CSV table of N, CA, C and O in Angstrom, one decimal:
chain,number,residue,atom,x,y,z
A,1,MET,N,0.9,-1.2,0.0
A,1,MET,CA,0.0,0.0,0.0
A,1,MET,C,0.9,1.2,0.0
A,1,MET,O,1.8,1.4,0.9
A,2,GLU,N,0.7,2.1,-1.0
A,2,GLU,CA,1.5,3.3,-1.1
A,2,GLU,C,0.6,4.4,-1.6
A,2,GLU,O,-0.3,4.2,-2.4
A,3,ILE,N,0.8,5.6,-1.2
A,3,ILE,CA,0.1,6.8,-1.6
A,3,ILE,C,1.0,8.0,-1.7
A,3,ILE,O,1.9,8.1,-0.9
A,4,THR,N,0.8,8.7,-2.8
A,4,THR,CA,1.6,10.0,-3.0
A,4,THR,C,0.7,11.2,-2.7
A,4,THR,O,-0.4,11.3,-3.3
A,5,VAL,N,1.1,12.0,-1.8
A,5,VAL,CA,0.4,13.3,-1.5
A,5,VAL,C,1.4,14.4,-1.6
A,5,VAL,O,2.6,14.3,-1.5
A,6,LYS,N,0.8,15.6,-1.9
A,6,LYS,CA,1.6,16.8,-1.9
A,6,LYS,C,2.0,17.2,-0.4
A,6,LYS,O,1.2,17.2,0.5
A,7,ILE,N,3.3,17.5,-0.3
A,7,ILE,CA,3.8,17.9,1.1
A,7,ILE,C,3.0,19.1,1.6
A,7,ILE,O,2.7,19.2,2.8
A,8,THR,N,2.7,20.1,0.7
A,8,THR,CA,2.0,21.2,1.2
A,8,THR,C,0.6,20.9,1.7
A,8,THR,O,0.1,21.4,2.7
A,9,ASP,N,-0.1,19.9,1.1
A,9,ASP,CA,-1.4,19.4,1.6
A,9,ASP,C,-1.2,18.8,3.0
A,9,ASP,O,-2.0,19.0,3.9
A,10,LEU,N,-0.2,18.0,3.1
A,10,LEU,CA,0.1,17.3,4.4
A,10,LEU,C,0.4,18.3,5.5
A,10,LEU,O,-0.1,18.2,6.6
A,11,LYS,N,1.2,19.3,5.1
A,11,LYS,CA,1.6,20.3,6.1
A,11,LYS,C,0.4,21.1,6.5
A,11,LYS,O,0.2,21.4,7.7
A,12,ASN,N,-0.5,21.5,5.6
A,12,ASN,CA,-1.7,22.2,5.9
A,12,ASN,C,-2.6,21.4,6.8
A,12,ASN,O,-3.2,22.0,7.8
A,13,MET,N,-2.7,20.1,6.6
A,13,MET,CA,-3.5,19.3,7.5
A,13,MET,C,-2.9,19.3,8.9
A,13,MET,O,-3.6,19.5,9.9
A,14,VAL,N,-1.6,19.1,9.0
A,14,VAL,CA,-0.9,19.1,10.4
A,14,VAL,C,-1.1,20.5,11.0
A,14,VAL,O,-1.3,20.6,12.2
A,15,ASP,N,-0.9,21.6,10.3
A,15,ASP,CA,-1.1,22.9,10.8
A,15,ASP,C,-2.5,23.1,11.3
A,15,ASP,O,-2.7,23.7,12.4
A,16,GLN,N,-3.5,22.6,10.6
A,16,GLN,CA,-4.9,22.7,11.1
A,16,GLN,C,-5.1,21.9,12.4
A,16,GLN,O,-5.7,22.4,13.3
A,17,LEU,N,-4.5,20.7,12.4
A,17,LEU,CA,-4.7,19.9,13.6
A,17,LEU,C,-4.0,20.6,14.8
A,17,LEU,O,-4.6,20.6,15.9
A,18,ILE,N,-2.8,21.1,14.6
A,18,ILE,CA,-2.1,21.9,15.7
A,18,ILE,C,-3.0,23.1,16.1
A,18,ILE,O,-3.1,23.3,17.3
A,19,GLU,N,-3.5,23.8,15.2
A,19,GLU,CA,-4.3,25.0,15.5
A,19,GLU,C,-5.5,24.6,16.3
A,19,GLU,O,-5.9,25.4,17.2
A,20,ASP,N,-6.1,23.5,16.0
A,20,ASP,CA,-7.3,23.0,16.7
A,20,ASP,C,-6.9,22.3,18.0
A,20,ASP,O,-7.8,21.7,18.7
A,21,LYS,N,-5.6,22.3,18.4
A,21,LYS,CA,-5.1,21.7,19.6
A,21,LYS,C,-5.4,20.2,19.7
A,21,LYS,O,-5.6,19.6,20.7
A,22,ILE,N,-5.3,19.5,18.5
A,22,ILE,CA,-5.4,18.1,18.5
A,22,ILE,C,-4.1,17.4,18.8
A,22,ILE,O,-3.0,17.8,18.3
A,23,GLU,N,-4.2,16.4,19.7
A,23,GLU,CA,-3.0,15.7,20.1
A,23,GLU,C,-2.9,14.3,19.5
A,23,GLU,O,-1.7,13.8,19.3
A,24,TYR,N,-4.0,13.7,19.1
A,24,TYR,CA,-4.0,12.4,18.5
A,24,TYR,C,-4.9,12.3,17.3
A,24,TYR,O,-6.0,12.9,17.4
A,25,VAL,N,-4.5,11.6,16.3
A,25,VAL,CA,-5.4,11.4,15.1
A,25,VAL,C,-5.2,10.0,14.5
A,25,VAL,O,-4.1,9.5,14.6
A,26,ASP,N,-6.3,9.5,14.1
A,26,ASP,CA,-6.3,8.3,13.3
A,26,ASP,C,-6.2,8.6,11.8
A,26,ASP,O,-6.9,9.5,11.3
A,27,ILE,N,-5.2,8.1,11.1
A,27,ILE,CA,-5.0,8.3,9.7
A,27,ILE,C,-5.4,7.0,9.0
A,27,ILE,O,-4.7,6.0,9.2
A,28,THR,N,-6.4,7.0,8.1
A,28,THR,CA,-6.9,5.9,7.4
A,28,THR,C,-6.6,6.0,6.0
A,28,THR,O,-6.8,7.0,5.3
A,29,TYR,N,-6.0,4.9,5.4
A,29,TYR,CA,-5.8,4.8,4.0
A,29,TYR,C,-7.1,4.3,3.3
A,29,TYR,O,-7.6,3.2,3.7
A,30,LEU,N,-7.7,5.1,2.4
A,30,LEU,CA,-8.9,4.7,1.7
A,30,LEU,C,-8.5,4.4,0.3
A,30,LEU,O,-7.9,5.2,-0.4
A,31,GLU,N,-8.8,3.2,-0.2
A,31,GLU,CA,-8.4,2.7,-1.5
A,31,GLU,C,-9.3,3.4,-2.5
A,31,GLU,O,-10.4,3.9,-2.2
A,32,GLU,N,-8.8,3.5,-3.8
A,32,GLU,CA,-9.6,4.0,-4.9
A,32,GLU,C,-10.9,3.3,-4.9
A,32,GLU,O,-11.0,2.1,-4.7
A,33,ASP,N,-12.0,4.0,-5.2
A,33,ASP,CA,-13.4,3.4,-5.2
A,33,ASP,C,-14.2,4.1,-6.3
A,33,ASP,O,-13.8,5.1,-6.8
A,34,GLU,N,-15.3,3.5,-6.6
A,34,GLU,CA,-16.3,4.0,-7.5
A,34,GLU,C,-17.6,4.3,-6.8
A,34,GLU,O,-18.0,3.5,-6.0
A,35,CYS,N,-18.1,5.5,-7.1
A,35,CYS,CA,-19.4,5.9,-6.5
A,35,CYS,C,-20.2,6.6,-7.6
A,35,CYS,O,-19.9,7.6,-8.1
A,36,ASP,N,-21.4,6.0,-8.0
A,36,ASP,CA,-22.3,6.5,-9.0
A,36,ASP,C,-21.5,6.8,-10.3
A,36,ASP,O,-21.8,7.8,-11.0
A,37,GLY,N,-20.6,5.9,-10.7
A,37,GLY,CA,-19.9,6.0,-11.9
A,37,GLY,C,-18.7,6.9,-11.8
A,37,GLY,O,-17.9,7.0,-12.8
A,38,ASP,N,-18.5,7.6,-10.7
A,38,ASP,CA,-17.3,8.5,-10.6
A,38,ASP,C,-16.2,7.7,-9.8
A,38,ASP,O,-16.5,6.9,-8.9
A,39,ILE,N,-15.0,7.9,-10.3
A,39,ILE,CA,-13.8,7.3,-9.6
A,39,ILE,C,-13.3,8.2,-8.5
A,39,ILE,O,-13.0,9.4,-8.7
A,40,LEU,N,-13.3,7.7,-7.3
A,40,LEU,CA,-12.8,8.4,-6.1
A,40,LEU,C,-11.4,8.0,-5.9
A,40,LEU,O,-11.1,6.8,-5.7
A,41,PRO,N,-10.4,8.9,-6.0
A,41,PRO,CA,-9.0,8.5,-5.9
A,41,PRO,C,-8.7,8.0,-4.4
A,41,PRO,O,-9.4,8.3,-3.5
A,42,SER,N,-7.6,7.2,-4.3
A,42,SER,CA,-7.2,6.8,-3.0
A,42,SER,C,-6.9,8.1,-2.2
A,42,SER,O,-6.5,9.1,-2.8
A,43,SER,N,-7.0,8.0,-0.9
A,43,SER,CA,-6.7,9.1,-0.1
A,43,SER,C,-6.3,8.8,1.4
A,43,SER,O,-6.5,7.6,1.8
A,44,LEU,N,-5.9,9.8,2.1
A,44,LEU,CA,-5.6,9.6,3.5
A,44,LEU,C,-6.8,10.4,4.2
A,44,LEU,O,-7.0,11.6,3.9
A,45,HIS,N,-7.4,9.7,5.1
A,45,HIS,CA,-8.5,10.4,5.9
A,45,HIS,C,-8.1,10.5,7.3
A,45,HIS,O,-7.5,9.7,7.9
A,46,PHE,N,-8.5,11.7,7.9
A,46,PHE,CA,-8.1,12.0,9.3
A,46,PHE,C,-9.3,12.2,10.2
A,46,PHE,O,-10.2,12.9,9.9
A,47,ASP,N,-9.3,11.4,11.3
A,47,ASP,CA,-10.3,11.4,12.3
A,47,ASP,C,-9.5,11.7,13.6
A,47,ASP,O,-8.7,10.9,14.0
A,48,ALA,N,-9.8,12.8,14.3
A,48,ALA,CA,-9.1,13.2,15.5
A,48,ALA,C,-9.9,12.9,16.7
A,48,ALA,O,-11.1,12.9,16.7
A,49,TYR,N,-9.2,12.7,17.8
A,49,TYR,CA,-9.8,12.6,19.1
A,49,TYR,C,-9.9,14.0,19.7
A,49,TYR,O,-9.0,14.7,19.7
A,50,ASP,N,-11.1,14.2,20.3
A,50,ASP,CA,-11.3,15.6,20.9
A,50,ASP,C,-10.9,15.6,22.3
A,50,ASP,O,-10.8,16.6,23.0
A,51,GLY,N,-10.6,14.4,22.9
A,51,GLY,CA,-10.1,14.3,24.3
A,51,GLY,C,-11.3,14.2,25.3
A,51,GLY,O,-11.0,14.0,26.5
A,52,TYR,N,-12.5,14.3,24.8
A,52,TYR,CA,-13.7,14.2,25.7
A,52,TYR,C,-14.6,13.0,25.3
A,52,TYR,O,-15.8,13.1,25.7
A,53,GLY,N,-14.1,12.1,24.6
A,53,GLY,CA,-14.9,10.9,24.2
A,53,GLY,C,-15.5,11.0,22.8
A,53,GLY,O,-16.1,10.1,22.4
A,54,GLY,N,-15.3,12.1,22.1
A,54,GLY,CA,-15.8,12.2,20.8
A,54,GLY,C,-14.7,12.3,19.7
A,54,GLY,O,-13.5,12.2,20.1
A,55,GLY,N,-15.1,12.4,18.5
A,55,GLY,CA,-14.2,12.5,17.4
A,55,GLY,C,-14.5,13.7,16.5
A,55,GLY,O,-15.6,14.2,16.5
A,56,ILE,N,-13.5,14.1,15.8
A,56,ILE,CA,-13.6,15.2,14.8
A,56,ILE,C,-13.2,14.7,13.5
A,56,ILE,O,-12.1,14.2,13.3
A,57,ASP,N,-14.1,14.8,12.5
A,57,ASP,CA,-13.9,14.3,11.1
A,57,ASP,C,-13.2,15.5,10.3
A,57,ASP,O,-13.8,16.5,10.2
A,58,TYR,N,-12.0,15.2,9.8
A,58,TYR,CA,-11.3,16.2,9.0
A,58,TYR,C,-11.4,15.8,7.5
A,58,TYR,O,-11.7,14.6,7.2
A,59,ASP,N,-11.1,16.7,6.6
A,59,ASP,CA,-11.0,16.4,5.2
A,59,ASP,C,-10.0,15.3,4.9
A,59,ASP,O,-9.1,15.1,5.7
A,60,SER,N,-10.1,14.7,3.7
A,60,SER,CA,-9.1,13.8,3.3
A,60,SER,C,-8.1,14.5,2.4
A,60,SER,O,-8.3,15.5,1.8
A,61,ILE,N,-6.9,13.9,2.2
A,61,ILE,CA,-5.9,14.3,1.3
A,61,ILE,C,-5.9,13.2,0.2
A,61,ILE,O,-5.6,12.1,0.4
A,62,GLU,N,-6.1,13.7,-1.1
A,62,GLU,CA,-6.2,12.7,-2.2
A,62,GLU,C,-4.8,12.4,-2.7
A,62,GLU,O,-3.9,13.3,-2.8
A,63,HIS,N,-4.7,11.2,-3.2
A,63,HIS,CA,-3.5,10.7,-3.9
A,63,HIS,C,-3.3,11.6,-5.2
A,63,HIS,O,-4.3,12.0,-5.9
A,64,VAL,N,-2.1,11.9,-5.5
A,64,VAL,CA,-1.8,12.6,-6.7
A,64,VAL,C,-0.8,11.7,-7.6
A,64,VAL,O,0.0,11.0,-7.0
A,65,LYS,N,-1.1,11.8,-8.9
A,65,LYS,CA,-0.2,11.1,-9.8
A,65,LYS,C,0.9,12.0,-10.2
A,65,LYS,O,0.6,13.1,-10.7
A,66,VAL,N,2.1,11.6,-10.1
A,66,VAL,CA,3.3,12.5,-10.4
A,66,VAL,C,4.4,11.6,-11.0
A,66,VAL,O,4.6,10.5,-10.6
A,67,ASP,N,5.0,12.2,-12.1
A,67,ASP,CA,6.1,11.5,-12.7
A,67,ASP,C,7.4,11.7,-11.8
A,67,ASP,O,7.5,12.7,-11.1
A,68,ALA,N,8.3,10.7,-11.9
A,68,ALA,CA,9.5,10.8,-11.1
A,68,ALA,C,10.4,12.0,-11.5
A,68,ALA,O,11.1,12.5,-10.7
A,69,ASP,N,10.2,12.4,-12.7
A,69,ASP,CA,11.0,13.5,-13.2
A,69,ASP,C,10.1,14.8,-13.4
A,69,ASP,O,10.3,15.6,-14.3
A,70,TYR,N,9.2,15.0,-12.5
A,70,TYR,CA,8.2,16.1,-12.6
A,70,TYR,C,8.8,17.4,-12.7
A,70,TYR,O,8.2,18.4,-13.3
A,71,LYS,N,10.0,17.6,-12.2
A,71,LYS,CA,10.6,18.9,-12.2
A,71,LYS,C,11.2,19.3,-13.6
A,71,LYS,O,11.5,20.4,-13.9
A,72,ASN,N,11.3,18.3,-14.5
A,72,ASN,CA,11.8,18.5,-15.9
A,72,ASN,C,10.6,18.9,-16.8
A,72,ASN,O,10.9,19.1,-18.0
A,73,HIS,N,9.4,19.0,-16.3
A,73,HIS,CA,8.3,19.3,-17.2
A,73,HIS,C,7.9,20.8,-17.1
A,73,HIS,O,6.8,21.1,-17.5
A,74,ASP,N,8.7,21.7,-16.7
A,74,ASP,CA,8.4,23.1,-16.6
A,74,ASP,C,8.4,23.7,-18.0
A,74,ASP,O,8.9,23.4,-19.0
């Protein structure tokens, strides 16, 4: 199981979790799926513990397709 995400997307998620004072988070890998004919890309989904017995559902970060030599495509 492998997923490629943009570092800026990952950093933005961590920044949001820190801003919300989240200490613990479950990160779930969701495989590519189909819903009503649409392809949903694989993603990382974040569910945080609020510390009081509940959870907070955060957005997911979607997989991105990138060539190994992506910097040569400018």
